[in-house]
XYZ file of C-alpha atoms in Angstrom:
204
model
C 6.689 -6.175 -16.341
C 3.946 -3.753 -15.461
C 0.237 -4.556 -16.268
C -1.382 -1.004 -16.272
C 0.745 2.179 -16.955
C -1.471 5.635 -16.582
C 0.180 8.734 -17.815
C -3.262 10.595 -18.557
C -3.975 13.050 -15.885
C -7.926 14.665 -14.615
C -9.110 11.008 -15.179
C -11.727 8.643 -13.222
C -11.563 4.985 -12.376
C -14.558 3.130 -10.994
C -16.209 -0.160 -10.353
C -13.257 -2.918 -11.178
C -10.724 -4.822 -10.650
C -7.439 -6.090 -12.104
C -6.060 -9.449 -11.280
C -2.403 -9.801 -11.788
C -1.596 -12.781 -11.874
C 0.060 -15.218 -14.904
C 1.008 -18.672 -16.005
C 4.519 -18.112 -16.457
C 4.523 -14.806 -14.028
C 7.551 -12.117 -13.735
C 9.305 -11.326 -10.512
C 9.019 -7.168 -11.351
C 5.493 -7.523 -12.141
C 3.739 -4.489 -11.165
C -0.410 -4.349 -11.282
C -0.626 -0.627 -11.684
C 1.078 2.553 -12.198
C -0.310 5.966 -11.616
C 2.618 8.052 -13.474
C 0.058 10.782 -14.783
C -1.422 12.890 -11.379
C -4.360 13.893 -10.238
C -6.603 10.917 -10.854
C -9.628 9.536 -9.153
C -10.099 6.153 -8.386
C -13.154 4.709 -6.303
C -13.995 0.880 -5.922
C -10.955 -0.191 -7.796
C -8.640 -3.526 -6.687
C -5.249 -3.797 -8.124
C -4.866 -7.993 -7.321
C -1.017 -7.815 -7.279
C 0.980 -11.184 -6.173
C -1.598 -13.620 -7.359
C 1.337 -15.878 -9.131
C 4.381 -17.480 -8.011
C 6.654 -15.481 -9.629
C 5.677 -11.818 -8.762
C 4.935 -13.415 -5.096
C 8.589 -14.340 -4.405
C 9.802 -11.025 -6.640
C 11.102 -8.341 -4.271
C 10.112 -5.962 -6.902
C 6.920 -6.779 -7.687
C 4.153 -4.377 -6.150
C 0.129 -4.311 -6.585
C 0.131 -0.421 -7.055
C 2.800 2.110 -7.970
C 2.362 6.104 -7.613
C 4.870 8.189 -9.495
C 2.574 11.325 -9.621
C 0.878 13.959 -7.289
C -2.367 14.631 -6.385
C -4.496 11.443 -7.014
C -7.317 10.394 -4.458
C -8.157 6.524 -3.490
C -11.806 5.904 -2.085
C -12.759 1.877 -1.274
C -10.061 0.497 -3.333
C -8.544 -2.742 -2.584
C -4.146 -2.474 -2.940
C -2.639 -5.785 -3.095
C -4.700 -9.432 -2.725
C -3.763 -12.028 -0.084
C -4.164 -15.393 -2.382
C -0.788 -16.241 -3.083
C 1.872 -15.826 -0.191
C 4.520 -13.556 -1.003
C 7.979 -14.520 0.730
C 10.432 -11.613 -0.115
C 10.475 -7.849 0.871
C 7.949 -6.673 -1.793
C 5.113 -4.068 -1.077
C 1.266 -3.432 -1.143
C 2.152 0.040 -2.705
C 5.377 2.194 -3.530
C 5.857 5.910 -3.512
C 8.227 7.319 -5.987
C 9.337 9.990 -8.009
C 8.412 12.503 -5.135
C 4.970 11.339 -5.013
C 2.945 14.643 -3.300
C -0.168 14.623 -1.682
C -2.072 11.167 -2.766
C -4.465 10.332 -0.339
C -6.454 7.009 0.019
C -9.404 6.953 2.175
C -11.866 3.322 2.944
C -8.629 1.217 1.266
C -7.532 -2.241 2.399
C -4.237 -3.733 2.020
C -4.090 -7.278 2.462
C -1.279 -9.373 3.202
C -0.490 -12.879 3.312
C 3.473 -14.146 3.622
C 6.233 -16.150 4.864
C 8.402 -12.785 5.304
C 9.003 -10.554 8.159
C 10.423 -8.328 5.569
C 7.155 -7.645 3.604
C 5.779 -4.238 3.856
C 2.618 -2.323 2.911
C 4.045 0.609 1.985
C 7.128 1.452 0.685
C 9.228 4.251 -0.229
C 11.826 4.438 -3.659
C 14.874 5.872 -1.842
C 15.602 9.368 -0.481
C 12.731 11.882 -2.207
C 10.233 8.910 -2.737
C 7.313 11.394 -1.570
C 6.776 15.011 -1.276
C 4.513 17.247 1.370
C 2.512 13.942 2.576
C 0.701 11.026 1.674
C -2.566 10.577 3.427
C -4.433 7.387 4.805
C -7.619 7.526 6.669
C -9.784 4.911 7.618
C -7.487 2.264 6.073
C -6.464 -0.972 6.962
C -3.289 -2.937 6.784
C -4.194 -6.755 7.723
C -1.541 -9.159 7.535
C -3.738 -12.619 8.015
C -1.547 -13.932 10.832
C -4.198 -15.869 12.069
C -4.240 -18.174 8.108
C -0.472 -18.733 8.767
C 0.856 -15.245 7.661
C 4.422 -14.576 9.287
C 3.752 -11.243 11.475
C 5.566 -8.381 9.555
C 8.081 -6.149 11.132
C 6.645 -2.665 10.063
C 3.474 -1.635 8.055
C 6.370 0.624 6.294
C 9.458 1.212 4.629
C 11.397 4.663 4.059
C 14.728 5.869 3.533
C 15.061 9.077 6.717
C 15.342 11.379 3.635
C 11.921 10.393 2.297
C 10.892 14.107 1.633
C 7.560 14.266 2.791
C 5.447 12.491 5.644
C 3.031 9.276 5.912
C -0.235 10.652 7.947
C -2.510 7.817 9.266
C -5.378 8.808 10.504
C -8.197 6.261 12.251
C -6.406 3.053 10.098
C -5.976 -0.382 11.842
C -2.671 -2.080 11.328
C -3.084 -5.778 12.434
C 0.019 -8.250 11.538
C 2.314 -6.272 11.853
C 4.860 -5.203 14.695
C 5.205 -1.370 13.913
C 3.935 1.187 11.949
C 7.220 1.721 10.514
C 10.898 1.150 10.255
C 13.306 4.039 11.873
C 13.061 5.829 8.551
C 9.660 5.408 8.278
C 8.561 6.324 12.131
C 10.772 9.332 11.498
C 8.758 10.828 8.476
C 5.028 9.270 9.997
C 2.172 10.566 12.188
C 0.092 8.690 13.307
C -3.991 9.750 14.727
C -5.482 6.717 15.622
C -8.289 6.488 18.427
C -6.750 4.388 21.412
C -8.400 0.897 22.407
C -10.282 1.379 25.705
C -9.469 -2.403 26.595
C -8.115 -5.344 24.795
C -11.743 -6.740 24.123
C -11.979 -3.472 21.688
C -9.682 -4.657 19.131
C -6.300 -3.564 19.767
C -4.483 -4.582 16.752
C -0.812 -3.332 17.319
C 1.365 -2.132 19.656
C 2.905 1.579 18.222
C 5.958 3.087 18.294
């Protein structure tokens, strides 16, 4: 079911992008899974969703992280050509995923589902210590007919670590979280002076 599967760790990924997306398709299908730690990736898309099949899959994802330690710069996690109409994610953290950080990344969304999410978590101990997002945004295109979401993310209150978001724009979307997820988040985002400044959602 899963496209890309990295177990090497120390490694760099540049300059490309991976389009998911198949004939026949599979409801689990997964674009790409970090399981090997402490890799680099700059200027990278994972294209998750892009058939039918992993679009209406509540298991399908664009990127997976089962390891510690990798870094995200200008990457692209998730596409918004197909819309999705279950409870799948952008990303998933598992496996006590520690201190992954993606910085400049966009995670677009397009759907027919309250229920999708940007981020989600793999049950209690899904992340460890914290996973960091700064200058990132979530865009749900509500505005092309995208059903507004209910939170940017989803995590069981025994997630094991924290979700820091700091200067990211969540637009779509009616929280930054579920309870679970509020409960294990911080949030450090500059407040909107007026409404002409772009205020995207209203926080919890």
């Amino acid at each position: 079911s899963n496209m890309f599967n990295v177990t090497a760790s120390g490694c760099i990924f540049a300059n490309f992008s991976v389009f998911n997306g198949f004939s026949t398709g599979n409801a689990a299908q997964i674009a790409w899974i970090d399981a090997g730690g402490r890799n680099y990736y700059s200027d990278v898309q994972c294209g998750g969703f892009v058939d039918t099949a992993s679009a209406q899959g509540v298991n399908a994802r664009a990127l997976k992280v089962t390891s510690g330690e990798n870094t995200f710069v200008n990457c692209t996690v998730g596409l918004d050509t197909v819309t999705r109409t279950v409870a799948n994610a952008n990303l998933e953290l598992a496996s006590a995923a520690a201190r992954n950080k993606f910085i400049n990344c966009d995670f677009p969304i397009m759907t027919s589902s309250a229920n999708s999410v940007a981020i989600i978590g793999s049950g209690a101990g899904a992340i460890d210590r914290y996973t960091k997002f700064q200058n990132c945004m979530f865009y749900n295109a509500v505005d092309s007919t995208s059903t507004t979401i209910s939170a940017v993310a989803n995590l069981n209150a025994a997630a094991g670590g924290s979700l820091v978001f700091n200067n990211c724009t969540a637009a779509g979307a009616t929280k930054w979280g579920d309870a679970g997820a509020l409960a294990n988040s911080y949030v450090d985002n500059a407040p909107p002076t007026a409404a002409t400044s772009g205020l995207a959602v209203n926080p919890a």
